[in-house]
Tab-separated table of C-alpha atoms in Angstrom:
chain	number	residue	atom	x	y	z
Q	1	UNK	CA	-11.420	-166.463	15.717
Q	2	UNK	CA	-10.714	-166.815	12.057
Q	3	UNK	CA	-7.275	-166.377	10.563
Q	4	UNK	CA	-6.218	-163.982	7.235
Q	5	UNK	CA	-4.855	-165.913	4.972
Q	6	UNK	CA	-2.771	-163.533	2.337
Q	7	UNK	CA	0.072	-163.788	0.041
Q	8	UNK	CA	2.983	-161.399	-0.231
Q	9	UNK	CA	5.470	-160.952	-3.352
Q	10	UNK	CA	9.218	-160.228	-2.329
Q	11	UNK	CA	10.355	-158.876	-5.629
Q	12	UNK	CA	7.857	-156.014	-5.474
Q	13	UNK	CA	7.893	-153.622	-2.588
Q	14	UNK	CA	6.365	-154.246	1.103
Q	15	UNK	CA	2.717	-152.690	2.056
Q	16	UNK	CA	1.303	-152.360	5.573
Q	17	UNK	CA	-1.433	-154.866	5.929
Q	18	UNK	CA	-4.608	-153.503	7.310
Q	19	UNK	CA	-5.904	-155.231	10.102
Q	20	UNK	CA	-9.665	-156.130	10.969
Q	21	UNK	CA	-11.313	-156.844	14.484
Q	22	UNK	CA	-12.932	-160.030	12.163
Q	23	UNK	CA	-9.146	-161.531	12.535
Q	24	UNK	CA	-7.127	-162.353	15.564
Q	25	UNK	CA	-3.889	-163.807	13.336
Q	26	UNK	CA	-2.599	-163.835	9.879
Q	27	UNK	CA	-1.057	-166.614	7.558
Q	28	UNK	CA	0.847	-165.162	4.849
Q	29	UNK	CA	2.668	-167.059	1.987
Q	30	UNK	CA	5.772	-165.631	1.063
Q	31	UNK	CA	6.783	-165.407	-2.823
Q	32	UNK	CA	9.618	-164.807	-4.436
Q	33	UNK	CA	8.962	-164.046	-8.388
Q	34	UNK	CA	6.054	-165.787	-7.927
Q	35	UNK	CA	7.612	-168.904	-6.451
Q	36	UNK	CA	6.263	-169.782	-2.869
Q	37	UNK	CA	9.178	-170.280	-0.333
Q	38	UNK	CA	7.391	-170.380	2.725
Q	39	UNK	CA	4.716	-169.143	5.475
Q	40	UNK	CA	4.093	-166.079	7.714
Q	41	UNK	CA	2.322	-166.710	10.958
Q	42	UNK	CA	1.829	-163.147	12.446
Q	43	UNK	CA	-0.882	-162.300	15.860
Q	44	UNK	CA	-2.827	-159.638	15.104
Q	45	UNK	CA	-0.481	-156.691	16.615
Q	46	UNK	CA	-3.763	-154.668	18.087
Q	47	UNK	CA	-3.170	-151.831	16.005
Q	48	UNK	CA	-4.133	-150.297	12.462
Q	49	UNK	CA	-2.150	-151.894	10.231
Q	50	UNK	CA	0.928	-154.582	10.029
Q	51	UNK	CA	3.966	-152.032	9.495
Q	52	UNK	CA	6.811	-153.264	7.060
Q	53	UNK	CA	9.203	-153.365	9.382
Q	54	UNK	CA	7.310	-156.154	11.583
Q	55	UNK	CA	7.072	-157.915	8.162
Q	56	UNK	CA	10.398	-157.691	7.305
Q	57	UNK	CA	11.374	-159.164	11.117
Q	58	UNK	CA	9.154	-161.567	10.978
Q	59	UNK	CA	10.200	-163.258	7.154
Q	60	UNK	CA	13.505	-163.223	8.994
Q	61	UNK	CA	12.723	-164.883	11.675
Q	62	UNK	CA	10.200	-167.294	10.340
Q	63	UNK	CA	11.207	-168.174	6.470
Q	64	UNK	CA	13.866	-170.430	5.575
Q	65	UNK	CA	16.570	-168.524	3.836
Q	66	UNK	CA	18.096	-171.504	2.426
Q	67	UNK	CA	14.881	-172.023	0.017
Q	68	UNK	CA	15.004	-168.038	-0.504
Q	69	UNK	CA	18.417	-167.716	-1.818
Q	70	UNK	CA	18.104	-171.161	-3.435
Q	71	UNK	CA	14.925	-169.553	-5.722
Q	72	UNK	CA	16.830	-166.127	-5.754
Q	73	UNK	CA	20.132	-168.404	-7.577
Q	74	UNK	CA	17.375	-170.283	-9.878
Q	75	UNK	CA	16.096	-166.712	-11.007
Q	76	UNK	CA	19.299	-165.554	-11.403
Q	77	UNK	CA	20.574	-167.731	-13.936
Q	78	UNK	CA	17.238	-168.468	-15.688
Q	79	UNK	CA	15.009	-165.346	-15.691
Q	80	UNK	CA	12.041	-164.201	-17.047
Q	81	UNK	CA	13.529	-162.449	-20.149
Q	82	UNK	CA	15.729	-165.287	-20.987
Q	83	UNK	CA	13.585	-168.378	-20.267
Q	84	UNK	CA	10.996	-169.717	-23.337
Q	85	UNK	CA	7.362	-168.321	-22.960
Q	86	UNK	CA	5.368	-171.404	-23.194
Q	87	UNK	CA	2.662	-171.482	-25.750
Q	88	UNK	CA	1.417	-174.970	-26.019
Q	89	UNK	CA	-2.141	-176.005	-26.036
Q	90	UNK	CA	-3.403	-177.350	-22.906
Q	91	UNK	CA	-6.592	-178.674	-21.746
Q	92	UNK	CA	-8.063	-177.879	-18.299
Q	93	UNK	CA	-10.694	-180.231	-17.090
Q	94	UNK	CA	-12.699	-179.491	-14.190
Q	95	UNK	CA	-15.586	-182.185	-12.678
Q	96	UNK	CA	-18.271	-180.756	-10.520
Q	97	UNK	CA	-21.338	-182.168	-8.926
Q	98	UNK	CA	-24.287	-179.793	-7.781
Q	99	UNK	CA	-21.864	-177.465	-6.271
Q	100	UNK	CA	-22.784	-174.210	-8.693
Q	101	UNK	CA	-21.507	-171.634	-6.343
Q	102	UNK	CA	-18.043	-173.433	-6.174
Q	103	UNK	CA	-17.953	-173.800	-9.514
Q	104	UNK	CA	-18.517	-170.628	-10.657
Q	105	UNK	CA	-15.135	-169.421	-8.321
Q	106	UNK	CA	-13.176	-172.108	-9.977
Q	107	UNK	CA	-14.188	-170.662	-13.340
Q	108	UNK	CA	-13.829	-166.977	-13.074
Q	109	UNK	CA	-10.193	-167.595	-11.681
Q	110	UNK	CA	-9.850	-169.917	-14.727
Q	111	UNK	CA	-10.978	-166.990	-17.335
Q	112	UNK	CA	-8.135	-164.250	-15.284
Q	113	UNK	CA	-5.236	-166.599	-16.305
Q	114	UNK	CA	-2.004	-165.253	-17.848
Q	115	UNK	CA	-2.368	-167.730	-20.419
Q	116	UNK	CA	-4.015	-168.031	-23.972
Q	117	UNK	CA	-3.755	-171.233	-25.448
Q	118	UNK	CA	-6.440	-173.347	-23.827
Q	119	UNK	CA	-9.817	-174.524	-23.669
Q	120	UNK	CA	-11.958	-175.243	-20.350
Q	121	UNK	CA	-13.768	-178.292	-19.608
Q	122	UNK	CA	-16.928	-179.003	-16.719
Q	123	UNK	CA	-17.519	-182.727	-16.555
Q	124	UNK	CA	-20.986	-182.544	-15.060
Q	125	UNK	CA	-20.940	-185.740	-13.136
Q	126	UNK	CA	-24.043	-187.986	-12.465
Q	127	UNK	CA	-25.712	-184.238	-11.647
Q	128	UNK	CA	-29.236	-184.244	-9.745
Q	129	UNK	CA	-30.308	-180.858	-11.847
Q	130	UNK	CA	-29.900	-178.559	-14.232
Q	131	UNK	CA	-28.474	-175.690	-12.328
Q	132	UNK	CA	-24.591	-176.914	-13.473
Q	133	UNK	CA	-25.702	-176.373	-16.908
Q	134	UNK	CA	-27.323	-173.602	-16.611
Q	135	UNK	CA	-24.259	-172.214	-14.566
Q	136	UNK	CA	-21.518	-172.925	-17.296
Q	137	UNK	CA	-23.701	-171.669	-20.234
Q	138	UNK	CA	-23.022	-168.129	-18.660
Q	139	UNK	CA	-19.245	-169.037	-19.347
Q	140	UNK	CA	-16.573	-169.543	-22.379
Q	141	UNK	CA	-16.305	-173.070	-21.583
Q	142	UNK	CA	-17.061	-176.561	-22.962
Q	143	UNK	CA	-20.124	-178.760	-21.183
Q	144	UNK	CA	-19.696	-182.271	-20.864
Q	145	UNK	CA	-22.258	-184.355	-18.492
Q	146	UNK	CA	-21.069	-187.937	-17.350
Q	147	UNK	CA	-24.172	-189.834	-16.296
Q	148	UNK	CA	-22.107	-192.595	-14.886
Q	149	UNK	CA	-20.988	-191.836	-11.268
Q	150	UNK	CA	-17.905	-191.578	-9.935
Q	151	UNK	CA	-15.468	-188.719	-9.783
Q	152	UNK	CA	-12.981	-190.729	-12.446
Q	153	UNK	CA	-15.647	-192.157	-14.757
Q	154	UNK	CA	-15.830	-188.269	-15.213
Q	155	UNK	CA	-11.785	-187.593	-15.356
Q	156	UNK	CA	-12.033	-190.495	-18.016
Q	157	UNK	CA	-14.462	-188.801	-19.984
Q	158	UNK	CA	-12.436	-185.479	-20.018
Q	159	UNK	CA	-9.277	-186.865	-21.002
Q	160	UNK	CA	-11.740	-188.684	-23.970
Q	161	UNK	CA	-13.102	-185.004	-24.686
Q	162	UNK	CA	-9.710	-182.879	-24.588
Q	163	UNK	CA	-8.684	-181.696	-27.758
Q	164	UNK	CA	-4.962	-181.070	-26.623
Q	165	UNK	CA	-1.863	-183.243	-25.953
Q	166	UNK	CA	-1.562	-181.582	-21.772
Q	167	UNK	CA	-4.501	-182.246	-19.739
Q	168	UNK	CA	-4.546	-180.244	-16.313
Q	169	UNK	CA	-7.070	-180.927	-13.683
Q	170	UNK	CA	-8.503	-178.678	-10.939
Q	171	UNK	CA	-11.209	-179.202	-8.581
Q	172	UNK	CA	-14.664	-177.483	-8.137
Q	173	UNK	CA	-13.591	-176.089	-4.803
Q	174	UNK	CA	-10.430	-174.323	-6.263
Q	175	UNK	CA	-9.372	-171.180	-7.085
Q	176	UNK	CA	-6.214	-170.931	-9.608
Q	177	UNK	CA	-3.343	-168.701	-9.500
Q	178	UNK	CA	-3.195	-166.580	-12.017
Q	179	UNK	CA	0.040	-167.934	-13.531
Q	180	UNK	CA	-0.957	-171.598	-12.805
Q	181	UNK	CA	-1.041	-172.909	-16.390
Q	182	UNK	CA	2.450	-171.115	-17.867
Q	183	UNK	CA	3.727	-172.712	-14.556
Q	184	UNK	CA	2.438	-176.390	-15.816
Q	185	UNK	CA	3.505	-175.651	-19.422
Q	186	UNK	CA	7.342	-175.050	-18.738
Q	187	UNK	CA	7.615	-177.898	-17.060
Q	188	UNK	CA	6.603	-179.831	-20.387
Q	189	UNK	CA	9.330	-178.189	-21.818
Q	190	UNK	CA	11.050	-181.283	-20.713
Q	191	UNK	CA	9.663	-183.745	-23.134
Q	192	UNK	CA	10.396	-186.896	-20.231
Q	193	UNK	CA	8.251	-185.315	-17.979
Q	194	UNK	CA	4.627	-187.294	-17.843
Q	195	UNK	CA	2.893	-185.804	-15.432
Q	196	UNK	CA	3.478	-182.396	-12.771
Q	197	UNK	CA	1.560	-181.725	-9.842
Q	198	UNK	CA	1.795	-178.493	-7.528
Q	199	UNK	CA	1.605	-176.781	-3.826
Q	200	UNK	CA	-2.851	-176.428	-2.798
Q	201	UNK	CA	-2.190	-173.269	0.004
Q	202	UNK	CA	-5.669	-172.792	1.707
Q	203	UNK	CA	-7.844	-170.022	0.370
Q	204	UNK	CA	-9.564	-169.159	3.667
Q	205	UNK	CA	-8.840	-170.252	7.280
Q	206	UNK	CA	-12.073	-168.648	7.941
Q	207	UNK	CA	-13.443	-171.388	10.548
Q	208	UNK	CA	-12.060	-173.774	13.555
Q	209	UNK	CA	-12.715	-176.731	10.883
Q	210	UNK	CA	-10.934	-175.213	8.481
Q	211	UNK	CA	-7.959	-173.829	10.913
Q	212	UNK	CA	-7.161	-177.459	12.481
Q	213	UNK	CA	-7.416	-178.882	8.739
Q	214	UNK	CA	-4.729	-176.637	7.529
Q	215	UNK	CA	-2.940	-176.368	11.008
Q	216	UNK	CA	-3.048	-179.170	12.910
Q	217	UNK	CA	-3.915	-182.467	10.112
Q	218	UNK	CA	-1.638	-180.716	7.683
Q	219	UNK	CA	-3.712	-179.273	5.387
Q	220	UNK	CA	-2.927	-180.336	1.059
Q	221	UNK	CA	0.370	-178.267	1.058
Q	222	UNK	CA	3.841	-180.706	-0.285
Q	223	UNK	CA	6.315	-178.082	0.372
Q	224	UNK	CA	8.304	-175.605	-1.459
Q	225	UNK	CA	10.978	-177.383	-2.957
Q	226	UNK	CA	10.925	-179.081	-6.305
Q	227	UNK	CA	10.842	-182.981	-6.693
Q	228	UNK	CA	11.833	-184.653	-9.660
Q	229	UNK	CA	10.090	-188.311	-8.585
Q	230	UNK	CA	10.879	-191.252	-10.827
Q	231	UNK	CA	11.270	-195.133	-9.460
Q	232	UNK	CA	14.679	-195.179	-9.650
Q	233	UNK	CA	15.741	-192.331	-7.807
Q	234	UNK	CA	13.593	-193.371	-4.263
Q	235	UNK	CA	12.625	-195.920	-2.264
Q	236	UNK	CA	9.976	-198.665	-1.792
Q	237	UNK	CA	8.676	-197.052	0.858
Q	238	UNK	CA	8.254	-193.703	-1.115
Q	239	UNK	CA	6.987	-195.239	-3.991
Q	240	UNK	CA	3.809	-196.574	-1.770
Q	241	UNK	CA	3.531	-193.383	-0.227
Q	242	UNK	CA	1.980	-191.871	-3.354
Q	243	UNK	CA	0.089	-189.136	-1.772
Q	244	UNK	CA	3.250	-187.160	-0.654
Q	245	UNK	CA	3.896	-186.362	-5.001
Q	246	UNK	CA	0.820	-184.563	-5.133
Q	247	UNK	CA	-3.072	-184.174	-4.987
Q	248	UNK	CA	-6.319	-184.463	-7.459
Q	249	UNK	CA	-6.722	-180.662	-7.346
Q	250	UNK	CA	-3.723	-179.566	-9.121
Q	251	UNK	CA	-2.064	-182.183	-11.620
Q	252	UNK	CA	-1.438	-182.231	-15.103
Q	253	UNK	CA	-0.471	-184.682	-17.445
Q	254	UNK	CA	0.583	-185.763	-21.328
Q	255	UNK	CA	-2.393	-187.395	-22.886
Q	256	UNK	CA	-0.002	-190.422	-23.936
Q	257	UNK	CA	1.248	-191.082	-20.799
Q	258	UNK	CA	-3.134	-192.925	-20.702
Q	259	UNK	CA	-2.456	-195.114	-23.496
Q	260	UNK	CA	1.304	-195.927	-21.460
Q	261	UNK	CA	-0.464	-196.902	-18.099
Q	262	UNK	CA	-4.419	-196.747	-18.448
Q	263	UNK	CA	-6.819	-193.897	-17.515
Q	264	UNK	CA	-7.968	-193.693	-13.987
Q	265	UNK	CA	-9.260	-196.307	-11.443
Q	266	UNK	CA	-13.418	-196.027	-11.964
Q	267	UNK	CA	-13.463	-198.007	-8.413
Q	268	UNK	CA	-11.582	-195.261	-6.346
Q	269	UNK	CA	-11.902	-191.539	-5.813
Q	270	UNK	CA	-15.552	-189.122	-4.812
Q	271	UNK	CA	-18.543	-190.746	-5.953
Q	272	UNK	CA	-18.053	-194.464	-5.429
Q	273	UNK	CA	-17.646	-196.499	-1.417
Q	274	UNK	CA	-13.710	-195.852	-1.487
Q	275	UNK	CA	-14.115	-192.241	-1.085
Q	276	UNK	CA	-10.831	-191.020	-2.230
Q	277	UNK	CA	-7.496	-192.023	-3.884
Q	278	UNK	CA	-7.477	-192.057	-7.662
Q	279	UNK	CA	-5.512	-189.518	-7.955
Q	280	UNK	CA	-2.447	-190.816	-6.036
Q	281	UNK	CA	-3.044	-194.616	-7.535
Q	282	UNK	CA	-2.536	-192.797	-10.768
Q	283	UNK	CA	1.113	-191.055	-9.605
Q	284	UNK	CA	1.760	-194.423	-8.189
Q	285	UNK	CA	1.222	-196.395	-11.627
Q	286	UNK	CA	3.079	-193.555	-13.643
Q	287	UNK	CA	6.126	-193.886	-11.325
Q	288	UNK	CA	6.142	-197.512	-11.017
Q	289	UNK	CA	6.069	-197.772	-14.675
Q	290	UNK	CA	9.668	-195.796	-15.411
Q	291	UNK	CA	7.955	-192.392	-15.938
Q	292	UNK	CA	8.466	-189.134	-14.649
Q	293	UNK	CA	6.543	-186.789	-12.618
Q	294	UNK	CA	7.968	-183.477	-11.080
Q	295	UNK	CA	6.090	-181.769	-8.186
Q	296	UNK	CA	6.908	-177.825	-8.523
Q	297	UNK	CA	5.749	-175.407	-5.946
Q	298	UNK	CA	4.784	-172.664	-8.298
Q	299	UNK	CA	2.121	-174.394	-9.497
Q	300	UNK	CA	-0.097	-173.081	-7.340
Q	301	UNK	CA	-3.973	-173.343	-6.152
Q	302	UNK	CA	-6.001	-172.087	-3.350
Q	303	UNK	CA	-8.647	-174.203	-2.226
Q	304	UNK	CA	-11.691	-173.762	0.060
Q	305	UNK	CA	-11.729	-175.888	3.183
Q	306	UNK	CA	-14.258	-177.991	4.949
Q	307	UNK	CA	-15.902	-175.456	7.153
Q	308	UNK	CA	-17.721	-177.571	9.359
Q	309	UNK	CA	-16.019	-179.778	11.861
Q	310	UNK	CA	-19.027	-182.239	10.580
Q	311	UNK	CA	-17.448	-182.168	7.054
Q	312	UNK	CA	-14.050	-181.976	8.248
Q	313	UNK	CA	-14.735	-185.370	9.928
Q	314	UNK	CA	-16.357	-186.899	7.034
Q	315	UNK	CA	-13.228	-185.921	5.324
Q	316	UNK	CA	-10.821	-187.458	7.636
Q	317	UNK	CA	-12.754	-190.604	7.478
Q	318	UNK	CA	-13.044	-191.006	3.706
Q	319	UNK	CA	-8.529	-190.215	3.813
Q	320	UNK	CA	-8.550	-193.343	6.131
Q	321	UNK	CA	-10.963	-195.306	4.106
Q	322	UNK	CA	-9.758	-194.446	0.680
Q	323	UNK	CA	-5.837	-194.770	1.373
Q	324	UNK	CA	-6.677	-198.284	2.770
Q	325	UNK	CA	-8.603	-199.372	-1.019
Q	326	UNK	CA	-5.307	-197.640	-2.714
Q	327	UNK	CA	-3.028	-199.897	-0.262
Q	328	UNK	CA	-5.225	-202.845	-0.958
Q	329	UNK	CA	-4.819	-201.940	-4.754
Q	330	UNK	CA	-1.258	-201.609	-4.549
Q	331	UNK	CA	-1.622	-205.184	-3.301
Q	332	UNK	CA	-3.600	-206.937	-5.498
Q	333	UNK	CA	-1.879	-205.321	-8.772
Q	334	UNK	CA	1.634	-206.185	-7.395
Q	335	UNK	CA	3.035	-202.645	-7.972
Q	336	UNK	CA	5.182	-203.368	-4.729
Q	337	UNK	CA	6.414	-206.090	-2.052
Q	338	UNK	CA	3.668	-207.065	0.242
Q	339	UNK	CA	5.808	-207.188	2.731
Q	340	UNK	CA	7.044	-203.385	2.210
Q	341	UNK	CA	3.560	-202.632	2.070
Q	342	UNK	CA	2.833	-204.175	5.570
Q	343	UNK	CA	5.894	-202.794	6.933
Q	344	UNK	CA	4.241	-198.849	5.382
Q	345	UNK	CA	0.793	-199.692	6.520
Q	346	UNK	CA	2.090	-200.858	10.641
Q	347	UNK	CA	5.384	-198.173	10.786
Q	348	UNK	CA	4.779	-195.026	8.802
Q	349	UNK	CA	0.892	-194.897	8.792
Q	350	UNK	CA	-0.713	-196.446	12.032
Q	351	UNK	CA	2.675	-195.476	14.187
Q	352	UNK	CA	4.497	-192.255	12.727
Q	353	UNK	CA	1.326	-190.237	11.240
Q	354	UNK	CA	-1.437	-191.543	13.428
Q	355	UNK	CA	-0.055	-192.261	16.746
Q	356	UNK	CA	2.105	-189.479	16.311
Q	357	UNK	CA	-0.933	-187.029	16.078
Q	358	UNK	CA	-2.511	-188.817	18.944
Q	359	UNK	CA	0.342	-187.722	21.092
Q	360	UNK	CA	1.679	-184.714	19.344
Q	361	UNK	CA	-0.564	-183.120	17.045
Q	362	UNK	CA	-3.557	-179.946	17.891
Q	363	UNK	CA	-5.902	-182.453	15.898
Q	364	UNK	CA	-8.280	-183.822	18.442
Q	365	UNK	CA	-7.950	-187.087	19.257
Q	366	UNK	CA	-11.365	-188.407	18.189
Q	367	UNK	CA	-10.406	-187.117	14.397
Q	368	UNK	CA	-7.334	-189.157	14.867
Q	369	UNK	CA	-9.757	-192.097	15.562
Q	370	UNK	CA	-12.297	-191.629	12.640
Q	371	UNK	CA	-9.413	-192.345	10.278
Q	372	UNK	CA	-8.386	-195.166	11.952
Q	373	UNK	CA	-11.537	-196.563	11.976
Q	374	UNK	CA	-11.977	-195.343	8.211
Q	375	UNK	CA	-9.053	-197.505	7.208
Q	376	UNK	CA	-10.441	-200.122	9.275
Q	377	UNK	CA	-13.729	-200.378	7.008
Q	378	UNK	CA	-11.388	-199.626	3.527
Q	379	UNK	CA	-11.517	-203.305	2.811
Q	380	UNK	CA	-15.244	-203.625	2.913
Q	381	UNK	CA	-14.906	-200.263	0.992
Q	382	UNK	CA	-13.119	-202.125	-1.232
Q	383	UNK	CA	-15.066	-204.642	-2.128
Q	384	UNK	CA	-18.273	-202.452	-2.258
Q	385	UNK	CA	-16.018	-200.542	-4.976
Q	386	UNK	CA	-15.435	-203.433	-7.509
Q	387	UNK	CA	-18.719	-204.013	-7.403
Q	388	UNK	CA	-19.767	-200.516	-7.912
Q	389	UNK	CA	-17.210	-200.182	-11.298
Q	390	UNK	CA	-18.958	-203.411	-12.805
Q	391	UNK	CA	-22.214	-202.148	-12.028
Q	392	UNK	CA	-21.621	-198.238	-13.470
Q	393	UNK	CA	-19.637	-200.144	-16.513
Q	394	UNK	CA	-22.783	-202.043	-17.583
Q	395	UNK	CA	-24.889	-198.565	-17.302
């Protein structure tokens, strides 16, 4: 059965939660002045409602007090009435490609932000009708199409459209919380910081696809503490494993930090044969090249699972396929030791994340085994890729 995925705000005072028949178990993230700290997983107690007191047993049983009283200290001595509003400009960009009904989600939690100063963005990408178009003339938002194909031909073109010095991206298939952008705007208070990225909490656990994605494979989450990642505070190994500062979904960056290290890779990412991986490439290049990036929990988007186990395995594939082009990037651009990125590819991704989960994990074994095999393919995928970016570049 499916699973209730709510949220619940610390600061304020404790409801009952209603319970539905629909529902046999609840997933609840836990907030703190808006700050995630952690996750509730509750069984549907067989009665009315969820009382308060089974809430407050089970945040003490289940949520780490250590990040609680850590975000409690961090409010105390910078609060709301004492800390700067932010008020800069920012740019959101969102790409989308014939998916209308996602779209129009994305947008209405885009017009509900506590924010003001911004504009909105749809990069129609390579689109097979009109009905994206159609959709976003409905809105208070800007329409760009991108003929050429390829999910960062159309980031490219955004960050060539956006009138303001911050550029945040969000996906089709998001929803935004409602503070999302002052959240991305104070951490550009800090004039070193290049680039932020946040926590992606599922919106709905509504199907078994969707449940082992966010469950069992690990779903887009990065945790609840803040990172302040730059190449000289971590390891090789860490500096190859890119996708642990962040995902495509929910980043934001300076404008100049593109003229610094170049716009994104047209051969990776949605829409050409890598599948995937321009956005971690992109964290890899910034934090190779001396620059900052800062992951912050309370950046926070919901987005909308796979809800087919069909999808959900074309998914897994295109993470094996596309993480092998970004390795074989890494390679052939010298951003690392070959040798370290050997040692990554044999020890931390075919033995600790993929044997592991055939042994360990609730992820079936075969999805273990499509991204195995979708790494397997990534240097064909590769190849198919460069030839794909020449191609699209001569369109």
């Amino acid at each position: 059965m499916a699973v209730k995925v709510l949220e619940v705000e610390l600061s304020e005072e404790l409801d009952p939660i209603p319970v539905s028949d629909a529902y046999d178990s609840f997933r609840i993230l836990i907030r703190v002045k808006r700050q995630p700290v952690g996750w509730l997983s509750i069984p549907s107690p067989g009665e009315p409602f969820i009382t308060v007191a089974q809430l407050h047993y089970e945040i003490q049983k289940q949520v780490s007090w250590h990040v609680v009283s850590e975000v409690f200290a961090n409010l105390f001595r910078i609060n709301d009435n004492n800390f700067p509003v932010p008020a800069e400009f920012i740019s959101v960009i969102v790409c989308t490609r014939n998916r209308t009904t996602l779209l129009a989600r994305c947008l209405n939690s885009l017009l509900n932000l506590h924010y003001n100063n911004f504009e909105i963005i749809v990069v129609d990408n390579a689109p097979s009708n009109v009905e994206t178009y159609q959709l976003v003339r409905t809105f208070d938002v800007r329409y760009i199409r991108e003929d050429r194909p390829g999910l960062d031909w159309a980031r490219n073109r955004g960050i060539e459209e956006a009138k303001y010095d911050l550029i945040a991206f969000t996906d089709d298939d998001v929803s935004v919380d409602a503070y999302w952008l002052a959240s991305i705007v104070k951490e550009f208070m800090n004039p070193r910081v290049m680039a932020v990225t946040g926590y992606v909490a599922p919106a709905y656990l509504e199907t078994p696809a969707q449940t082992l994605f966010e469950l069992s494979y690990g779903g887009m989450g990065h945790g609840f503490y803040r990172r302040v990642i730059k190449n000289d505070h971590i390891s090789e190994h860490d500096l190859i494993r890119a996708s642990n500062f962040g995902i495509g979904a929910n980043m934001a960056f300076r404008k100049q930090v593109f003229d610094k290290v170049g716009k994104f890779d047209v051969a990776l990412d949605v829409g050409t044969p890598s599948s995937g991986a321009g956005d971690i490439e992109i964290f890899h290049r910034i934090v190779i090249n001396g620059l900052m990036l800062v992951y912050e929990p309370s950046i926070l988007v919901w987005h909308s699972h796979r809800e087919s186990i069909a999808a959900l395995r074309k998914q897994i594939l295109n993470n094996g396929r596309s993480f092998g082009c970004y390795l074989i990037t890494c390679y052939n651009k010298s951003t690392v030791r070959k040798k370290s990125l050997l040692k990554f590819l044999i020890f931390t991704w075919f033995y600790r994340w993929n044997l592991k989960n055939m042994v360990k994990s609730h992820l079936p074994k075969n999805l273990t085994l499509v991204e195995m095999y979708g790494m397997l393919t990534s240097p064909f995928a590769y190849r198919k890729s460069q030839a794909h970016a020449r191609k699209v570049a001569d369109m």
